[in-house]
CSV table of C-alpha atoms in Angstrom, one decimal:
chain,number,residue,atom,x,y,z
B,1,UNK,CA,-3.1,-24.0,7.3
B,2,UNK,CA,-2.5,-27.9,6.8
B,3,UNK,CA,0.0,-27.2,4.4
B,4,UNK,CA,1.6,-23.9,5.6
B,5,UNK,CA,2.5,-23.7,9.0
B,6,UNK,CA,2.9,-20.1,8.8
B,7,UNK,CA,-0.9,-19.7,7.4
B,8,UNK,CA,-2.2,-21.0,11.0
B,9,UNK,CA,0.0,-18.2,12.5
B,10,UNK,CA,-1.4,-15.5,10.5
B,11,UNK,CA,-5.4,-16.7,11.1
B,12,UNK,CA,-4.1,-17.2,14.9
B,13,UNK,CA,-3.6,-13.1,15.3
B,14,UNK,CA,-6.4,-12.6,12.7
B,15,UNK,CA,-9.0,-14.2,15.2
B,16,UNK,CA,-7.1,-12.3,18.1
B,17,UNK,CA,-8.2,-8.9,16.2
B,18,UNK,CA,-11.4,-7.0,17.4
B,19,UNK,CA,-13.6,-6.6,14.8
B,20,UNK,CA,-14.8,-3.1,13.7
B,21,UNK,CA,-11.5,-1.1,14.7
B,22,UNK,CA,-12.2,2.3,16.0
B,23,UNK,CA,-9.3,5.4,15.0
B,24,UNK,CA,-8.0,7.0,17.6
B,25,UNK,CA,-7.7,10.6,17.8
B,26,UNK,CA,-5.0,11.3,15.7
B,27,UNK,CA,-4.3,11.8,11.8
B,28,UNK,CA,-3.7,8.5,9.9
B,29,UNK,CA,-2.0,9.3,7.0
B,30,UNK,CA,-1.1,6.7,4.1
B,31,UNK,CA,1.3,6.6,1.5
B,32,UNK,CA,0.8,4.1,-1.4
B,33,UNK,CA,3.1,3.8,-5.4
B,34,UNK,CA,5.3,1.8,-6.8
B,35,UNK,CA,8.3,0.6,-5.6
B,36,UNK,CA,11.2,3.7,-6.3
B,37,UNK,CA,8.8,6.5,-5.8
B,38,UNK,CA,10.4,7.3,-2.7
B,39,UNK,CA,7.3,6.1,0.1
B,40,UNK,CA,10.4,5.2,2.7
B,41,UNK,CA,12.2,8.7,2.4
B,42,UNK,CA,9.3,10.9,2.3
B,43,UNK,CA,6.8,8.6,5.5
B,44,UNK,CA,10.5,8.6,7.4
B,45,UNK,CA,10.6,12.7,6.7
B,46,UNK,CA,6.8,12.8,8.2
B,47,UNK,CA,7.0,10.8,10.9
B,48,UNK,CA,9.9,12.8,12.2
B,49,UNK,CA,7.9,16.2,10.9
B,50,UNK,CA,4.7,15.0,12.6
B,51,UNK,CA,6.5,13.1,16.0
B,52,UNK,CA,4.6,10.2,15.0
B,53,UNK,CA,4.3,6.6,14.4
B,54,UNK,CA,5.3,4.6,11.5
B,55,UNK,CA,3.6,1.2,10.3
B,56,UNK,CA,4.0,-0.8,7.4
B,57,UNK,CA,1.9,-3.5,5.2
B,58,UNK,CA,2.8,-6.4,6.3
B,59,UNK,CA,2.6,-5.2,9.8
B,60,UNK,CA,5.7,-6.7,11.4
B,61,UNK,CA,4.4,-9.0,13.3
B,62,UNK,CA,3.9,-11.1,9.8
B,63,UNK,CA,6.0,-9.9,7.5
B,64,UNK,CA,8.8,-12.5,7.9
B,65,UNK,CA,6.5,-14.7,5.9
B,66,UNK,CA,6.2,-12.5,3.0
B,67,UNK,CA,9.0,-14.3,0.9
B,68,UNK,CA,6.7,-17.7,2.3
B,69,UNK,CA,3.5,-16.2,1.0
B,70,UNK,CA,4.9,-14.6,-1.9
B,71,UNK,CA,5.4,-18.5,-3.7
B,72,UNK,CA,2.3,-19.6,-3.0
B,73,UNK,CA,-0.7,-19.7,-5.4
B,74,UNK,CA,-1.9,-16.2,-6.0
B,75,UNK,CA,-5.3,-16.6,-4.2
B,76,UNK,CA,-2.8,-17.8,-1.0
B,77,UNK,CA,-0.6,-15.3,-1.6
B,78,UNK,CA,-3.4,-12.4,-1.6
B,79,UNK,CA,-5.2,-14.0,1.0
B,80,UNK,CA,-2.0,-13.0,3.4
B,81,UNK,CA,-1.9,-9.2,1.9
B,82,UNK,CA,-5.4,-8.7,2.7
B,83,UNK,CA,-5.4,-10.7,6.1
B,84,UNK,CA,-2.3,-8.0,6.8
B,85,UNK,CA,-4.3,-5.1,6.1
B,86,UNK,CA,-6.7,-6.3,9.0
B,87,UNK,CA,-3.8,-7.2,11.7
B,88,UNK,CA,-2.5,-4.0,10.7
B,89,UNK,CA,-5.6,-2.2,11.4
B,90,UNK,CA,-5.5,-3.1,15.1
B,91,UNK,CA,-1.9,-1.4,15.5
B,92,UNK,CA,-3.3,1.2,14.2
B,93,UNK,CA,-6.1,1.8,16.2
B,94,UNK,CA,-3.6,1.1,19.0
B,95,UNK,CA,-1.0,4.3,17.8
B,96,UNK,CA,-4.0,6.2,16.5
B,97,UNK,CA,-4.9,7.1,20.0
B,98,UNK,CA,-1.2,8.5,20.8
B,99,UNK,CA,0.1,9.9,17.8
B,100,UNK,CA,-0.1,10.9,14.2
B,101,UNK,CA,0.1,7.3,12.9
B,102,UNK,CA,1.9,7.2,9.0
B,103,UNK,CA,1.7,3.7,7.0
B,104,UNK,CA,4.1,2.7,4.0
B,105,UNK,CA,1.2,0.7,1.9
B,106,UNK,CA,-2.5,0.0,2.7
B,107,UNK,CA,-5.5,-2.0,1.3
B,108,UNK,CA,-4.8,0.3,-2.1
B,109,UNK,CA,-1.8,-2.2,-2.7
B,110,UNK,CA,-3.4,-5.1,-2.0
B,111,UNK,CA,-6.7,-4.1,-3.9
B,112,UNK,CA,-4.1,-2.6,-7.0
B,113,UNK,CA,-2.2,-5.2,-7.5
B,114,UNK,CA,-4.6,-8.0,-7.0
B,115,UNK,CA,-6.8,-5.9,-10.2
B,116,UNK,CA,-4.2,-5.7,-12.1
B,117,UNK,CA,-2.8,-9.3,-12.2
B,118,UNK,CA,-6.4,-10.3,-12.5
B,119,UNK,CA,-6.9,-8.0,-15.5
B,120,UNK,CA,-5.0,-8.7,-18.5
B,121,UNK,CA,-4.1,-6.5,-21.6
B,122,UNK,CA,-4.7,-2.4,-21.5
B,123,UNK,CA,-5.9,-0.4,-18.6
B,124,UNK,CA,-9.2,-0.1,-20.9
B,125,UNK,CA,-9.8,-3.8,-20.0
B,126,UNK,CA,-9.5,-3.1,-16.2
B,127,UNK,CA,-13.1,-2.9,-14.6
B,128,UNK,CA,-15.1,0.3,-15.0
B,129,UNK,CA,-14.2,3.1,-12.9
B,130,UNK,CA,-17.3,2.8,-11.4
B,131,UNK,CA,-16.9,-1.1,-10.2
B,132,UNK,CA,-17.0,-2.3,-6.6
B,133,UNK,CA,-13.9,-3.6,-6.7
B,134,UNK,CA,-12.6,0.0,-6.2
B,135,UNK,CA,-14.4,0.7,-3.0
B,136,UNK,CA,-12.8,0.2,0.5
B,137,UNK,CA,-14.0,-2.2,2.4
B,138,UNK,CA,-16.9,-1.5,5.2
B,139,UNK,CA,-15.4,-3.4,7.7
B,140,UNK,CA,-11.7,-2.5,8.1
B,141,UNK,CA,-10.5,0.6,9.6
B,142,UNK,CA,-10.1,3.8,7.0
B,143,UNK,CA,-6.8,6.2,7.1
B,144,UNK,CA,-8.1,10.0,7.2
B,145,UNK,CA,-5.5,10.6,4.0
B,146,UNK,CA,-4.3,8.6,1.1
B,147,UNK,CA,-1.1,10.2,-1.0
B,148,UNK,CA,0.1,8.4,-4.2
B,149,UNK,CA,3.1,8.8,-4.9
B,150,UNK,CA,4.4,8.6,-8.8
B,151,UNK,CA,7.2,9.9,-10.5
B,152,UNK,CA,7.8,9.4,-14.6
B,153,UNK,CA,9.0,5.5,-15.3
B,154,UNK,CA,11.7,6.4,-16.6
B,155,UNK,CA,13.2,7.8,-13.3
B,156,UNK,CA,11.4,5.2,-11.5
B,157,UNK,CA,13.3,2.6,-13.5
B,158,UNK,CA,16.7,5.2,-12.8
B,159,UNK,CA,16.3,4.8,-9.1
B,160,UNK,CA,15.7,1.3,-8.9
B,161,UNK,CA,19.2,1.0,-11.1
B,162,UNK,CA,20.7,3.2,-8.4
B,163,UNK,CA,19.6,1.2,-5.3
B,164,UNK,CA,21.0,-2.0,-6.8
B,165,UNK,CA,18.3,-4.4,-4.5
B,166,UNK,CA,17.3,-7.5,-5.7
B,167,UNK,CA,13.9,-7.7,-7.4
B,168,UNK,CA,10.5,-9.1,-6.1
B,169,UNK,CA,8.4,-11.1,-8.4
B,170,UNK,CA,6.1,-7.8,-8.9
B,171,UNK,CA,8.6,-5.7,-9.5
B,172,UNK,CA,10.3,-7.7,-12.2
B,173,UNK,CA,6.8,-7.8,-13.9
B,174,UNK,CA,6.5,-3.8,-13.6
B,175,UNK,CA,9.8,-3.3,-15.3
B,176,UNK,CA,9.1,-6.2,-18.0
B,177,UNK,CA,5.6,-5.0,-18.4
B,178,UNK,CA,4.6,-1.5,-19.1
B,179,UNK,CA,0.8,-2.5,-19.6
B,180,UNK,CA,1.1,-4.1,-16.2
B,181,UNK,CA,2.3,-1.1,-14.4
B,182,UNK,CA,-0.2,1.1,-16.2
B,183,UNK,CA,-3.1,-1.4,-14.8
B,184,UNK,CA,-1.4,-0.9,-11.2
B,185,UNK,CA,-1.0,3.0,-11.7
B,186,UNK,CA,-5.0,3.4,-12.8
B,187,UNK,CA,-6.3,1.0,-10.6
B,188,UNK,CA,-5.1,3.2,-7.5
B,189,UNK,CA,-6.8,6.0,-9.1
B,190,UNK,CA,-9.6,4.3,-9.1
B,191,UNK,CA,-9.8,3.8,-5.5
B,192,UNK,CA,-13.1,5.4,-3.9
B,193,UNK,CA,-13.7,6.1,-0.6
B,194,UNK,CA,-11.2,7.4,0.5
B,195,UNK,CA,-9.6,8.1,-2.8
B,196,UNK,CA,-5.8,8.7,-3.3
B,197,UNK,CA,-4.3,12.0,-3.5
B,198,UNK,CA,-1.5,12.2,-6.5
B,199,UNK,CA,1.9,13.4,-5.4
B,200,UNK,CA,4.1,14.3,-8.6
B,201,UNK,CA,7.3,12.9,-6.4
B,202,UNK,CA,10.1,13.6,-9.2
B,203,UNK,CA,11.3,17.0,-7.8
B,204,UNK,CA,13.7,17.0,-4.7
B,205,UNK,CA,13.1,15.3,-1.4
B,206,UNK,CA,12.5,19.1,0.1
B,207,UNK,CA,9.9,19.9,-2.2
B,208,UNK,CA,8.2,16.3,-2.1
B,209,UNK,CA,8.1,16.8,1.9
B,210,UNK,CA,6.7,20.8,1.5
B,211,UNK,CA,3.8,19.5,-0.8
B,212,UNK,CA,3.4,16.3,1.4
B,213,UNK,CA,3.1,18.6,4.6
B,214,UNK,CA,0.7,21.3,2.9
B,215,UNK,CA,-1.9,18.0,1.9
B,216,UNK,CA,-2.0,16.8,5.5
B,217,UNK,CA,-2.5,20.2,6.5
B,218,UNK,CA,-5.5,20.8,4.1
B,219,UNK,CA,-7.3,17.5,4.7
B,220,UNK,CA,-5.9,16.4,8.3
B,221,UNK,CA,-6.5,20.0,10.2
């Protein structure tokens, strides 16, 4: 925080956050893959299915600093993923208690990525399935469903072409490094408690939505 204004910001609403955070009465519903898998299309098409509320990790309230964050040491840097998760869990407590509350990204990103830039070589060298590392943590508050969506990387790599945005630092490793993205890819399937639900999200947006909708049905009823 010496060094980084910005860090002294982010343990400011940290320490403002009650511990423990308590779900409201609603569905909270998370959507977690790569970038190009289509997360914003298909959590704008259920929030305006579901009337509900739509957060992101970083919550808002930080993510200015990403860029900030993102050339710091990599301890730094996933220090200020996870501390999001946390600030984020207090909005969503907050909109969990009016409405079906949808979030682009979650502690499965941070916890993914974070095992896979730790791991190197083939996913065979990533911890065993069975490994702690995998498990949610006790203390922050847990989404009622988690989707993940992938689509073939190939089409992945199509759609990224087609949107033309500038890279971030991970995603220029996923494209230059298969056996990195495979590490990402397994280590969400690893998750535990709650684990993620696959969602093949190649076909059209329609169809994406129609499965989407019949999961949330199934698990959120």
């Amino acid at each position: 925080a010496e060094r980084i204004p910005e860090a002294e910001a982010v343990l400011d609403l940290l320490e403002k956050c009650p511990e423990h955070q308590k779900k409201g009465g609603f569905p909270v519903i998370v959507f977690e893959g790569l970038d190009a898998t289509g997360k914003t299309t298909v959590t704008q098409a259920v929030k305006d299915t579901l009337n509900g509320v739509l957060l992101r990790s970083p919550p808002a309230c930080i993510s200015q600093w990403r860029t900030v964050f993102d050339d710091e040491q990599t301890p730094i840097k996933r220090a200020f993923y996870a501390a999001g998760n946390y600030i984020l869990a207090s909005e969503i407590a907050k909109a969990s208690t009016q409405a079906p509350v949808i979030i682009d990204r979650y502690w499965h990103s941070t916890a993914a990525y974070t095992i896979a830039t730790e791991t190197s070589g083939k996913v065979q060298d990533l911890p065993p399935a069975q490994d702690e590392v995998y498990q949610w943590p006790e203390d922050l508050l847990k989404p009622d469903l988690v989707l993940l969506l992938t689509v073939d990387p190939e089409e992945r790599v199509r759609r990224l072409q087609h949107r033309g945005l500038e890279k971030t630092k991970e995603e220029a490793e996923l494209e230059a490094n298969s056996l990195f993205r495979q590490r990402v890819e397994e280590s969400y399937r690893r998750m535990v408690n709650p684990a993620c639900q696959e969602v093949d999200a190649s076909p059209s947006k329609e169809e994406v939505l129609k499965t989407v909708l019949q999961l949330i049905k199934k698990h959120c009823a």
